[in-house]
Amino acid sequence: MRRANPKSIVIWALVALVGAAGWTILAVSRGEEVSAAWMVAAALGSYAIAYRFYSRFIADRVLKVDKGRATPAERLNNGVDYHPTDRRVLLGHHFAAIAGAGPLVGPVLAAQMGYLPGTIWIIVGVIFAGAVQDMVTLFFSMRRDGKSLGQMAREEIGPVGGVAALVAVLLIMIILLAVLALVVVNALASSPWGTFSIAMTIPIALLMGFYLRVLRPGRVIEVSVIGVALLLLAIVSGSWVAESSWAGTFTLSPGTLVIWLVVYGFLASILPVWMLLAPRDYLSTFMKIGTIALMALGVFLTLPTLKADAITEFATSGTGPVFAGSLFPFVFITIACGALSGFHALVSSGTTPKMIQKETQVRMIGYGAMLMESFVAIMALVAASIIDPGLYFAMNAPAGVMGETVQSASQAVANLGYTISPDDLAAAAKAVEEESLVSRTGGAPTLAVGIAEIFSSVIGGAGMKAFWYHFAIMFEALFILTTVDAGTRVGRFMLQDMLGNVVKPFKDVSWKPGVWFASAVVVGGWGYFLWVGVHDPLGGINQLFPLFGIANQLLAAIALTVCTTLLIKSGRLKWAWVTGVPLAWDLIVTLTASWQKIFSSDPKVGFFAQRGVYQDAIERGEVRPPAKTMEDMHTVVTNSTVDGVIQAVFVLLVLIVLADAVRVCVRAVRRPAATTLAEVPYVKSELVAPAGLITTREEKAELAAAGAAPGAGS
């Protein structure tokens, strides 16, 4: 390593001071006004230090990335699934694929416990757990021809733990995709602006794909300018369409949206990755990052005050109206994406390892993209924390608590220890042109209100709040849709890897019959649960929704188990703590949460306790909310039972994977010479490409010497 020069030392010392100042203000300030800018400063300072030093340590010392080794994209390039992709485009794809509903919604819901616990978990969690998981999983998958997480578990841990991992990962994946798709449907239903703007990203992405592949190969900056210009035009045009005679065409019912989502997910899964998936994700990244960056700039310009408490009473009482349960373990379950998310490991062992040009790029794409997503989570927490706490609880507590009128909501908020008048609730809804904001649960509407608050303070004033609110709703739908399309393709890879253990042709993930069959099964799986869910408030994916958070973190436990096993098997025992420590923490959190969800006597927490309460009510002939009829009561009993059983099955599968992994690790330590790895043999790389976003002087010289395509290193 090169020795740091004085200029570099000064710069990084200043960065550290900015981050430390932010943390200090957040930690010691109580009973006084605190600017949201300090939260942003703490995050940015911490991210910069972590990326510069910790991610480089992992890449150079732990993983020992090799720029001279050919990646699967180079060796197996077939223009369908394996395709060397410019690092900037791939960074956009990877970020868009991992950044779904989690970083937007989870922090908003967790704000009921105060802004400080969420801030600590988001920043510390991503630095030492989430970004590490993504980067290490990407590296090991890349060394195995882009094998899926479940298949890596089967090959490296063994048939017992491997089969358990394959089954658990696929089942959890279907649930996660259906939940994400449901959020998209809810955001776009009866929204011609959002539907038109998002629909237009598909032809724009196709144009970008062909531009880079056929018309102007390597001209990433050119195609980026064209794509962004067309995207901005689509967004502005969406507002025009919403007020035109075309509005009816783009005003779709939830059922119709489900059909279109299934069709789109299938096409995105089977088409060559360069044609639609990668350019569309890259395009959407501009809007995602642009919106979040402008939001951060707005925070620094307007310096809004954090109106939420640093820590609320609900953190210890566990009686929060938004979700039940105490700070530990449920804040770490509610905030997944942005800190640690198992879904990310599926992308890191799905599309991305088949497209990465150089091993040295795993740092920027694996670790860097996760830091970007974490910042999205911080900005979502800021948005939830700068609005009046009374409005926050009125929006996020369910109708069973708030009632249906502004008067009942005002009284319910008062019972929680906060205040907001009926007139203020009505005015807040009117400002964003909504009939009511009472019990607009799920987190997305609250985030939109927070974004509108910041943006309108910078541009347009109070008169623009409605515009920015609806823009934010559309932005959230675009944010999440990119996870659904990439996730479907990842699910297809997982299913093909699984079937390839029985039917050999499926091992070729670009084998067309396998591509079509596996894609149909995956979209059929999440599409079924989604279809039933939009037609039955208590059915389909609504039945499985309570499993979302814990299932995602149990998936992270599987990913970290596989990563730790591979570190030990590959002779990196002294560095196994890099993934072993976050694995231990994740297991403590998820197993505690699972125990409480299964065995807690509190019906707001425990699945079987809830089942007992509703079963007793049925026997008394009573109807309890959210049920409206006796038939609904029986459905709630069924749902609680199913959720409890599935939760127990997921835990059992994870424990099987863990136990088998411990066996393999002990054997590897005792008999290292007898340890075998499924890593593909070394092949020398002929590609030359930069490792980071900015091309270094040495890399420019290498590109020039190799005669790289114009724009490749720009």
XYZ file of C-alpha atoms in Angstrom:
714
model
C 0.000 0.000 0.000
C 1.091 3.532 -0.716
C 1.892 5.730 2.248
C -0.669 8.501 2.783
C 0.550 11.996 1.935
C -0.039 15.016 4.238
C -2.847 16.346 2.044
C -4.710 13.028 2.252
C -4.225 12.897 6.019
C -5.701 16.380 6.439
C -8.685 15.628 4.210
C -9.567 12.398 5.995
C -9.066 13.989 9.395
C -11.598 16.672 8.453
C -14.039 14.019 7.207
C -13.680 12.164 10.503
C -14.262 15.375 12.475
C -17.466 16.120 10.537
C -18.796 12.642 11.233
C -17.746 12.781 14.884
C -19.420 16.166 15.339
C -22.669 14.775 13.937
C -22.568 11.762 16.259
C -21.759 13.931 19.262
C -24.692 16.281 18.705
C -27.121 13.368 18.216
C -25.830 11.560 21.299
C -25.807 14.375 23.856
C -28.681 16.627 22.772
C -31.816 16.128 24.857
C -34.712 18.530 25.363
C -33.379 20.976 22.772
C -33.722 21.511 19.050
C -31.461 19.358 16.879
C -31.028 19.980 13.167
C -31.496 17.025 10.808
C -28.260 18.171 9.140
C -26.303 16.593 12.012
C -27.833 13.200 11.215
C -26.829 13.569 7.560
C -23.314 14.695 8.557
C -22.857 11.712 10.882
C -23.914 9.363 8.096
C -21.777 10.845 5.312
C -18.679 11.102 7.490
C -19.034 7.508 8.675
C -19.658 6.175 5.151
C -16.602 7.955 3.751
C -14.275 6.590 6.443
C -15.723 3.069 6.145
C -15.410 2.958 2.350
C -11.921 4.429 2.258
C -10.421 2.208 4.943
C -12.573 -0.777 5.977
C -13.744 -1.828 2.505
C -10.179 -1.518 1.176
C -8.932 -3.671 4.052
C -11.492 -6.365 3.188
C -10.718 -6.236 -0.539
C -6.928 -6.246 -0.205
C -6.228 -8.237 2.958
C -9.236 -10.524 3.446
C -10.447 -11.338 -0.069
C -7.216 -10.520 -1.951
C -9.022 -9.488 -5.122
C -6.999 -10.173 -8.272
C -7.320 -7.839 -11.255
C -5.431 -10.353 -13.375
C -8.053 -13.075 -12.907
C -10.875 -13.333 -15.470
C -14.417 -12.999 -14.136
C -17.386 -15.143 -15.271
C -18.616 -12.229 -17.396
C -15.376 -12.354 -19.401
C -14.950 -16.134 -19.558
C -18.583 -17.085 -20.194
C -19.789 -14.027 -22.120
C -22.882 -15.064 -24.080
C -24.708 -11.738 -24.340
C -27.708 -13.075 -22.401
C -26.890 -13.540 -18.707
C -23.106 -13.313 -18.796
C -22.020 -9.959 -20.176
C -19.071 -7.720 -19.131
C -20.811 -4.495 -18.155
C -19.319 -1.058 -17.632
C -18.759 -0.598 -13.918
C -20.897 2.558 -13.820
C -23.843 0.837 -15.464
C -23.400 -2.214 -13.233
C -23.211 -0.044 -10.111
C -26.524 1.478 -11.165
C -28.045 -1.928 -11.821
C -26.834 -3.402 -8.548
C -27.966 -0.426 -6.477
C -31.364 -0.343 -8.164
C -31.771 -4.102 -7.675
C -31.009 -4.083 -3.942
C -32.713 -0.786 -3.044
C -36.401 -1.647 -2.793
C -39.092 -0.853 -0.249
C -36.919 -1.610 2.776
C -34.740 1.528 2.952
C -37.792 3.705 2.283
C -40.369 2.118 4.557
C -38.486 0.365 7.388
C -36.860 3.488 8.888
C -40.184 5.350 8.726
C -41.916 2.659 10.769
C -39.016 2.353 13.211
C -39.196 6.101 13.901
C -41.916 5.324 16.478
C -39.027 4.364 18.776
C -37.182 7.641 18.131
C -34.612 8.732 15.613
C -31.467 7.682 17.536
C -31.822 3.847 17.623
C -32.585 3.749 13.909
C -29.707 6.070 13.045
C -27.196 3.965 14.995
C -28.367 0.670 13.481
C -28.525 1.988 9.908
C -24.993 3.410 9.952
C -23.163 0.919 12.173
C -25.095 -1.996 10.696
C -24.250 -1.189 7.089
C -20.555 -0.580 7.764
C -19.892 -3.803 9.658
C -22.672 -6.107 8.423
C -24.749 -5.169 5.382
C -22.048 -3.872 3.050
C -19.666 -6.635 4.165
C -22.255 -9.325 3.393
C -22.952 -7.900 -0.062
C -19.284 -7.532 -0.991
C -18.111 -10.922 0.278
C -21.085 -12.769 -1.238
C -20.433 -11.091 -4.587
C -16.757 -12.078 -4.463
C -17.342 -15.742 -3.650
C -20.191 -16.068 -6.166
C -17.969 -14.499 -8.831
C -15.285 -17.109 -8.070
C -17.935 -19.795 -8.733
C -19.290 -18.667 -12.106
C -22.022 -16.573 -10.478
C -23.650 -19.447 -8.593
C -26.676 -18.579 -6.467
C -26.500 -18.399 -2.681
C -28.431 -21.640 -2.208
C -26.291 -23.530 -4.710
C -23.088 -22.258 -3.078
C -24.411 -23.557 0.235
C -25.103 -26.953 -1.293
C -21.683 -27.254 -2.920
C -19.603 -25.864 -0.045
C -21.523 -26.933 3.068
C -23.038 -30.212 1.928
C -26.302 -31.784 0.783
C -28.156 -31.490 4.103
C -27.417 -27.851 4.877
C -27.379 -27.048 1.180
C -30.857 -28.407 0.502
C -32.160 -26.590 3.590
C -30.595 -23.373 2.286
C -31.996 -23.866 -1.219
C -35.524 -24.421 0.068
C -35.391 -21.570 2.597
C -33.894 -19.087 0.145
C -36.418 -19.814 -2.609
C -39.444 -19.672 -0.284
C -38.270 -16.432 1.327
C -37.531 -14.969 -2.102
C -41.098 -15.542 -3.309
C -42.506 -13.830 -0.200
C -40.139 -10.867 -0.520
C -40.946 -10.327 -4.204
C -44.697 -10.481 -3.605
C -44.459 -7.954 -0.749
C -42.376 -5.578 -2.879
C -44.780 -5.909 -5.793
C -47.725 -5.185 -3.496
C -46.122 -1.876 -2.497
C -45.770 -0.975 -6.193
C -49.412 -1.839 -6.882
C -50.613 0.253 -3.935
C -48.495 3.200 -5.096
C -49.581 3.101 -8.754
C -53.260 2.144 -8.411
C -55.389 4.996 -9.779
C -52.262 7.098 -10.400
C -51.979 7.971 -14.113
C -48.914 10.156 -13.484
C -46.921 7.394 -11.825
C -48.093 4.666 -14.197
C -47.246 6.676 -17.338
C -43.838 7.820 -16.097
C -42.785 4.345 -15.005
C -44.116 2.736 -18.197
C -41.997 5.145 -20.242
C -38.812 3.956 -18.527
C -39.132 0.660 -20.426
C -38.758 2.026 -24.017
C -36.124 4.475 -22.772
C -34.157 1.570 -21.273
C -34.448 -0.440 -24.501
C -33.082 2.537 -26.427
C -30.173 2.848 -23.993
C -29.425 -0.869 -24.220
C -29.242 -0.885 -28.015
C -27.324 2.409 -27.998
C -24.553 0.902 -25.856
C -24.613 -2.503 -27.536
C -25.020 -1.566 -31.215
C -24.986 2.153 -31.997
C -22.230 3.582 -29.772
C -20.492 0.849 -27.736
C -18.652 2.170 -24.692
C -20.209 5.651 -24.798
C -21.622 5.492 -21.278
C -21.600 9.245 -20.667
C -23.459 9.911 -23.927
C -26.176 7.381 -23.241
C -26.464 8.616 -19.644
C -27.177 12.178 -20.806
C -29.767 10.939 -23.309
C -31.412 8.632 -20.771
C -31.624 11.231 -18.017
C -33.077 13.830 -20.404
C -35.755 11.367 -21.557
C -36.458 10.314 -17.960
C -37.027 13.926 -16.872
C -39.303 14.399 -19.885
C -41.265 11.269 -18.874
C -41.679 12.569 -15.323
C -42.895 15.988 -16.448
C -45.113 14.432 -19.113
C -46.674 12.208 -16.466
C -48.151 15.232 -14.720
C -49.515 16.466 -18.064
C -51.026 13.060 -18.854
C -52.735 12.998 -15.448
C -54.610 16.176 -16.391
C -55.353 15.213 -20.009
C -57.855 13.007 -21.806
C -55.284 10.190 -21.622
C -55.614 9.995 -17.848
C -58.192 7.207 -18.059
C -55.864 5.041 -20.154
C -53.192 5.135 -17.482
C -55.535 4.911 -14.498
C -55.316 1.204 -13.748
C -57.020 -0.955 -11.139
C -54.887 -3.035 -8.753
C -55.858 -6.227 -10.590
C -54.760 -4.834 -13.961
C -51.482 -3.642 -12.468
C -50.803 -7.140 -11.157
C -51.149 -8.562 -14.666
C -48.822 -5.946 -16.147
C -46.278 -6.491 -13.374
C -46.257 -10.249 -13.983
C -45.807 -9.741 -17.743
C -43.027 -7.208 -17.199
C -41.287 -9.387 -14.604
C -41.333 -12.353 -17.008
C -39.918 -10.328 -19.913
C -37.222 -8.734 -17.747
C -36.194 -12.224 -16.662
C -35.868 -13.808 -20.128
C -34.527 -10.945 -22.279
C -30.743 -10.461 -22.581
C -29.546 -8.556 -19.539
C -28.013 -5.745 -21.645
C -31.293 -5.094 -23.458
C -33.719 -4.145 -20.664
C -32.753 -5.016 -17.099
C -29.321 -3.369 -16.770
C -30.116 -0.125 -18.637
C -33.473 0.315 -16.913
C -31.949 -0.177 -13.477
C -29.110 2.182 -14.411
C -31.648 4.760 -15.590
C -33.767 4.507 -12.465
C -30.628 4.959 -10.359
C -30.300 8.512 -11.668
C -33.735 9.336 -10.327
C -33.170 7.482 -7.070
C -29.794 9.013 -6.298
C -30.815 12.378 -7.727
C -33.874 12.626 -5.513
C -32.027 11.529 -2.374
C -29.094 13.861 -3.128
C -31.471 16.797 -3.640
C -33.213 15.855 -0.421
C -29.887 15.919 1.441
C -29.051 19.273 -0.142
C -32.472 20.538 0.953
C -31.704 19.465 4.517
C -28.476 21.482 4.519
C -30.208 24.497 2.942
C -33.303 24.574 5.173
C -31.865 22.928 8.339
C -35.164 21.346 9.449
C -35.465 20.424 13.118
C -35.857 16.824 14.254
C -39.299 16.961 15.862
C -39.312 13.305 16.905
C -37.846 12.307 20.261
C -34.373 10.766 20.265
C -35.822 7.737 22.086
C -39.533 7.299 22.794
C -41.227 5.323 25.550
C -42.295 2.731 22.979
C -38.654 1.628 22.669
C -38.845 -0.006 26.087
C -42.562 -0.626 26.590
C -43.038 -2.516 23.355
C -46.578 -1.100 23.052
C -46.019 1.063 19.986
C -49.112 1.660 17.846
C -47.203 1.302 14.557
C -45.867 -2.162 15.383
C -45.684 -4.091 18.640
C -42.478 -5.208 20.273
C -39.562 -3.617 22.129
C -36.509 -1.945 20.607
C -34.558 -5.186 20.868
C -35.019 -7.122 18.685
C -37.680 -5.484 16.548
C -35.982 -2.261 15.478
C -33.280 -4.454 13.890
C -35.972 -6.441 12.098
C -38.030 -3.453 10.968
C -34.942 -1.710 9.559
C -33.426 -4.348 7.296
C -32.476 -2.869 3.925
C -30.156 0.025 4.631
C -28.391 -1.832 7.444
C -28.431 -5.587 6.681
C -30.662 -7.405 4.219
C -30.617 -11.013 3.107
C -32.267 -10.077 -0.181
C -29.072 -8.282 -1.196
C -27.125 -11.540 -1.005
C -29.448 -12.956 -3.659
C -28.604 -10.122 -6.060
C -24.902 -10.376 -5.165
C -25.064 -14.060 -6.127
C -27.521 -13.549 -8.993
C -27.225 -11.017 -11.798
C -24.242 -8.920 -10.647
C -21.493 -11.611 -10.485
C -22.353 -12.571 -14.065
C -21.816 -8.994 -15.296
C -18.835 -7.638 -13.365
C -15.737 -6.925 -15.464
C -12.964 -7.150 -12.866
C -12.547 -8.643 -9.398
C -11.253 -5.287 -8.181
C -14.709 -3.777 -8.806
C -16.367 -5.775 -5.996
C -15.412 -3.039 -3.548
C -17.207 -0.257 -5.398
C -20.205 -2.343 -6.456
C -20.674 -4.601 -3.428
C -19.682 -2.312 -0.560
C -20.286 1.060 -2.243
C -23.803 0.358 -3.505
C -24.860 -0.784 -0.036
C -23.565 2.460 1.491
C -25.663 4.328 -1.072
C -28.731 2.375 -0.020
C -27.981 3.033 3.633
C -27.992 6.753 2.926
C -31.442 6.335 1.388
C -32.553 4.797 4.703
C -31.068 7.717 6.645
C -32.947 10.207 4.482
C -36.173 8.229 4.986
C -35.621 8.417 8.749
C -34.999 12.164 8.433
C -38.271 12.545 6.505
C -40.204 10.728 9.245
C -38.479 12.652 12.048
C -38.986 16.218 10.796
C -42.768 16.027 10.630
C -44.930 16.642 13.689
C -45.036 13.501 15.900
C -48.793 13.824 16.193
C -49.129 13.673 12.393
C -46.650 10.787 12.248
C -48.665 8.607 14.630
C -51.983 9.645 13.068
C -50.684 8.432 9.700
C -48.919 5.258 10.775
C -51.162 3.801 13.483
C -53.870 1.474 12.085
C -57.507 2.453 11.734
C -58.362 0.217 14.674
C -56.407 2.655 16.865
C -57.050 5.959 15.084
C -60.643 5.550 13.977
C -61.876 6.941 10.686
C -62.249 10.670 11.369
C -59.827 13.492 12.180
C -61.629 13.926 15.509
C -61.115 10.294 16.552
C -57.521 10.376 15.307
C -56.790 13.547 17.290
C -58.105 11.914 20.458
C -56.180 8.697 19.803
C -52.948 10.652 19.304
C -53.581 12.425 22.601
C -53.952 9.050 24.299
C -50.462 8.204 23.014
C -49.026 11.295 24.665
C -48.842 13.588 21.625
C -51.077 16.351 20.307
C -52.515 17.323 16.945
C -55.852 19.029 16.390
C -58.532 17.850 13.953
C -58.022 21.077 11.980
C -54.287 20.412 11.676
C -54.932 16.890 10.417
C -57.404 18.187 7.846
C -54.984 20.942 6.774
C -52.129 18.458 6.339
C -54.277 16.340 4.021
C -55.467 19.360 2.077
C -51.885 20.595 1.584
C -51.001 17.445 -0.356
C -54.454 17.159 -2.021
C -55.462 13.980 -0.237
C -58.899 13.347 1.245
C -57.359 12.105 4.489
C -53.969 11.177 5.913
C -55.399 9.260 8.867
C -54.106 5.686 9.074
C -52.134 5.861 5.834
C -50.023 3.002 7.104
C -47.085 1.271 5.456
C -44.585 4.113 5.700
C -44.693 5.258 2.063
C -47.209 8.128 2.527
C -45.269 9.398 5.567
C -42.053 9.425 3.559
C -43.837 11.325 0.781
C -45.047 13.946 3.285
C -41.509 14.353 4.625
C -40.030 14.691 1.133
C -42.718 17.234 0.207
C -41.900 19.189 3.386
C -38.217 19.453 2.448
C -38.607 20.044 -1.280
C -41.356 22.635 -0.925
C -39.181 24.569 1.519
C -36.572 24.905 -1.229
C -38.691 25.079 -4.388
C -42.213 26.440 -4.699
C -43.205 26.928 -1.086
C -46.411 25.554 0.456
C -48.202 25.793 -2.889
C -45.943 23.047 -4.308
C -46.453 20.548 -1.483
C -49.060 18.557 -3.377
C -46.821 18.323 -6.451
C -43.845 17.091 -4.432
C -46.020 14.663 -2.446
C -47.305 12.937 -5.581
C -43.840 13.068 -7.128
C -42.538 11.235 -4.057
C -45.230 8.554 -4.340
C -44.230 7.950 -7.969
C -40.547 7.995 -6.984
C -41.179 5.273 -4.385
C -42.948 3.067 -6.927
C -40.040 3.409 -9.379
C -37.614 2.694 -6.552
C -39.301 -0.569 -5.670
C -40.143 -1.827 -9.173
C -36.461 -2.160 -10.081
C -36.100 -4.635 -7.226
C -39.015 -6.706 -8.495
C -37.618 -7.127 -12.021
C -34.056 -7.900 -10.921
C -35.378 -10.132 -8.135
C -37.388 -12.179 -10.604
C -34.286 -12.835 -12.689
C -32.357 -13.750 -9.539
C -35.175 -16.110 -8.546
C -34.919 -17.687 -11.981
C -31.192 -18.312 -11.448
C -31.888 -19.847 -8.046
C -34.534 -22.204 -9.387
C -32.332 -23.216 -12.326
C -29.425 -23.953 -9.973
C -31.748 -26.057 -7.812
C -33.222 -27.994 -10.733
C -29.748 -28.393 -12.240
C -28.893 -30.754 -9.392
C -31.481 -33.158 -10.817
C -31.820 -32.242 -14.526
C -28.375 -31.451 -15.969
C -29.407 -28.962 -18.735
C -30.741 -26.552 -16.098
C -27.141 -25.988 -14.925
C -26.724 -23.799 -18.009
C -28.597 -20.713 -16.786
C -28.943 -19.441 -20.373
C -30.540 -22.674 -21.685
C -33.733 -21.303 -23.227
C -36.241 -23.981 -22.129
C -34.887 -23.622 -18.587
C -34.991 -19.828 -18.783
C -38.636 -19.773 -19.848
C -39.771 -22.499 -17.434
C -37.994 -21.126 -14.371
C -39.095 -17.543 -15.127
C -42.709 -18.675 -15.437
C -42.557 -20.553 -12.132
C -41.030 -17.614 -10.246
C -43.411 -14.945 -11.579
C -46.267 -17.396 -11.151
C -45.320 -17.844 -7.495
C -45.136 -14.211 -6.447
C -47.849 -13.262 -8.951
C -50.335 -15.669 -7.344
C -49.817 -14.316 -3.827
C -49.976 -10.761 -5.182
C -53.198 -11.369 -7.155
C -54.977 -12.877 -4.153
C -53.631 -10.124 -1.898
C -55.004 -7.222 -3.940
C -58.452 -8.850 -4.032
C -58.601 -10.018 -0.406
C -57.405 -7.715 2.419
C -56.676 -10.765 4.566
C -55.522 -13.189 1.873
C -52.616 -13.864 -0.445
C -49.489 -11.914 0.356
C -51.380 -10.050 3.089
C -51.440 -13.367 4.916
C -47.640 -13.680 4.728
C -46.772 -9.990 5.135
C -45.955 -10.360 8.882
C -43.126 -12.729 7.930
C -41.380 -10.187 5.692
C -38.944 -8.599 8.141
C -37.763 -11.656 10.055
C -37.607 -13.816 6.917
C -35.343 -11.257 5.266
C -32.971 -11.216 8.240
C -32.977 -15.016 8.479
C -31.914 -14.981 4.839
C -29.014 -12.708 5.855
C -28.051 -15.308 8.465
C -27.809 -17.942 5.718
C -25.714 -15.623 3.538
C -23.322 -14.739 6.366
C -23.061 -18.424 7.308
C -22.032 -19.300 3.754
C -19.544 -16.402 3.640
C -17.971 -17.347 6.975
C -17.718 -20.984 5.907
C -15.987 -20.023 2.667
C -13.529 -17.747 4.459
C -12.536 -20.625 6.733
C -12.426 -23.240 3.966
C -10.278 -20.992 1.748
C -7.607 -20.577 4.438
C -8.740 -17.220 5.767
C -9.542 -18.370 9.317
C -7.905 -15.327 10.937
C -10.257 -13.058 8.962
C -13.442 -15.091 9.583
C -14.521 -12.534 12.189
C -15.267 -10.093 9.348
C -18.463 -12.016 8.572
C -18.590 -14.111 11.751
C -19.299 -11.181 14.092
C -22.254 -9.818 12.072
C -23.492 -13.412 11.707
C -23.509 -13.849 15.492
C -25.392 -10.567 15.949
C -27.917 -11.418 13.242
C -28.580 -14.820 14.766
C -29.127 -13.292 18.216
C -31.594 -10.781 16.774
C -33.507 -13.066 14.433
C -33.760 -16.051 16.759
C -34.936 -13.810 19.607
C -37.527 -12.185 17.365
C -38.627 -15.577 16.017
C -38.992 -16.962 19.547
C -41.177 -14.018 20.520
C -43.285 -14.242 17.336
C -43.901 -17.928 17.984
C -44.144 -18.161 21.784
C -45.029 -14.686 23.093
C -48.271 -14.537 25.091
C -48.903 -10.995 23.811
C -51.400 -11.319 20.918
C -49.912 -8.200 19.299
C -46.564 -10.011 19.039
C -47.070 -13.783 19.089
C -48.743 -15.501 16.149
C -50.243 -18.337 18.222
C -51.306 -15.957 20.995
C -53.169 -13.952 18.373
C -54.719 -17.145 17.077
C -55.963 -17.993 20.571
C -57.558 -14.562 21.094
C -59.453 -14.712 17.816
C -60.464 -18.341 18.314
C -61.894 -17.478 21.728
C -63.746 -14.537 20.203
C -65.232 -16.820 17.545
C -66.522 -19.140 20.231
C -68.164 -16.133 21.919
C -69.610 -14.949 18.620
C -67.571 -11.703 18.648
C -65.981 -9.940 15.654
C -62.660 -8.186 16.344
C -60.814 -5.781 14.028
C -59.357 -5.994 11.445
C -61.986 -8.642 10.761
C -65.389 -7.311 9.694
C -67.307 -10.570 9.494
C -67.216 -13.951 11.195
C -65.681 -15.346 8.004
C -62.864 -12.819 8.389
C -62.381 -13.999 11.955
C -61.772 -17.548 10.758
C -59.333 -16.176 8.144
C -57.352 -14.358 10.835
C -57.117 -17.594 12.842
C -55.858 -19.424 9.751
C -53.367 -16.679 8.906
C -51.935 -16.591 12.423
C -51.530 -20.356 12.426
C -49.889 -20.415 9.001
C -47.519 -17.566 9.893
C -46.492 -19.232 13.144
C -45.818 -22.578 11.463
C -43.891 -21.041 8.550
C -41.839 -18.918 10.961
C -40.899 -22.076 12.865
C -39.991 -23.862 9.617
C -37.755 -20.971 8.518
C -35.923 -21.030 11.858
C -35.473 -24.788 11.650
C -34.025 -24.536 8.127
C -31.587 -21.816 9.196
C -30.458 -23.856 12.213
C -29.869 -26.878 9.958
C -27.717 -24.741 7.632
C -25.815 -23.330 10.623
C -25.207 -26.717 12.240
C -23.960 -28.251 8.997
C -21.725 -25.226 8.391
C -20.178 -25.553 11.862
C -19.403 -29.197 11.084
C -17.716 -28.239 7.810
C -15.738 -25.398 9.412
C -14.444 -27.586 12.250
C -13.333 -30.208 9.751
C -11.634 -27.528 7.607
C -9.687 -26.207 10.594
C -8.626 -29.663 11.767
C -7.827 -31.088 8.312
C -7.128 -28.173 5.947
C -5.356 -30.415 3.437
C -8.530 -32.462 2.963
C -10.706 -29.393 2.333
C -12.055 -28.937 -1.187
C -13.525 -25.817 -2.751
C -15.934 -25.469 -5.667
C -14.011 -22.437 -6.918
C -13.375 -22.405 -10.686
C -9.745 -22.603 -11.877
C -7.724 -19.457 -12.530
C -7.925 -17.983 -16.031
C -5.886 -14.937 -16.986
C -7.951 -11.859 -17.794
C -7.606 -10.065 -21.107
C -9.898 -7.196 -20.109
C -8.665 -3.858 -18.828
C -11.096 -1.770 -16.777
C -10.916 0.662 -13.833
C -11.618 -0.604 -10.326
C -13.487 2.458 -9.060
C -15.812 5.147 -10.260
C -12.939 7.522 -11.043
C -10.142 6.216 -13.252
C -6.698 6.561 -11.683
C -3.604 7.727 -13.564
C -2.219 4.176 -13.642
C -5.521 2.805 -14.957
C -5.626 5.429 -17.702
C -2.182 4.311 -18.802
C -3.292 0.661 -18.808
C -6.393 1.532 -20.835
C -4.341 3.475 -23.339
C -1.835 0.658 -23.688
C -4.624 -1.876 -24.191
C -6.426 0.318 -26.741
C -9.663 0.295 -24.723
C -12.897 1.423 -26.304
C -13.480 5.203 -26.225
C -15.158 6.266 -23.020
C -14.411 3.023 -21.199
C -12.344 4.728 -18.569
C -13.805 8.195 -18.663
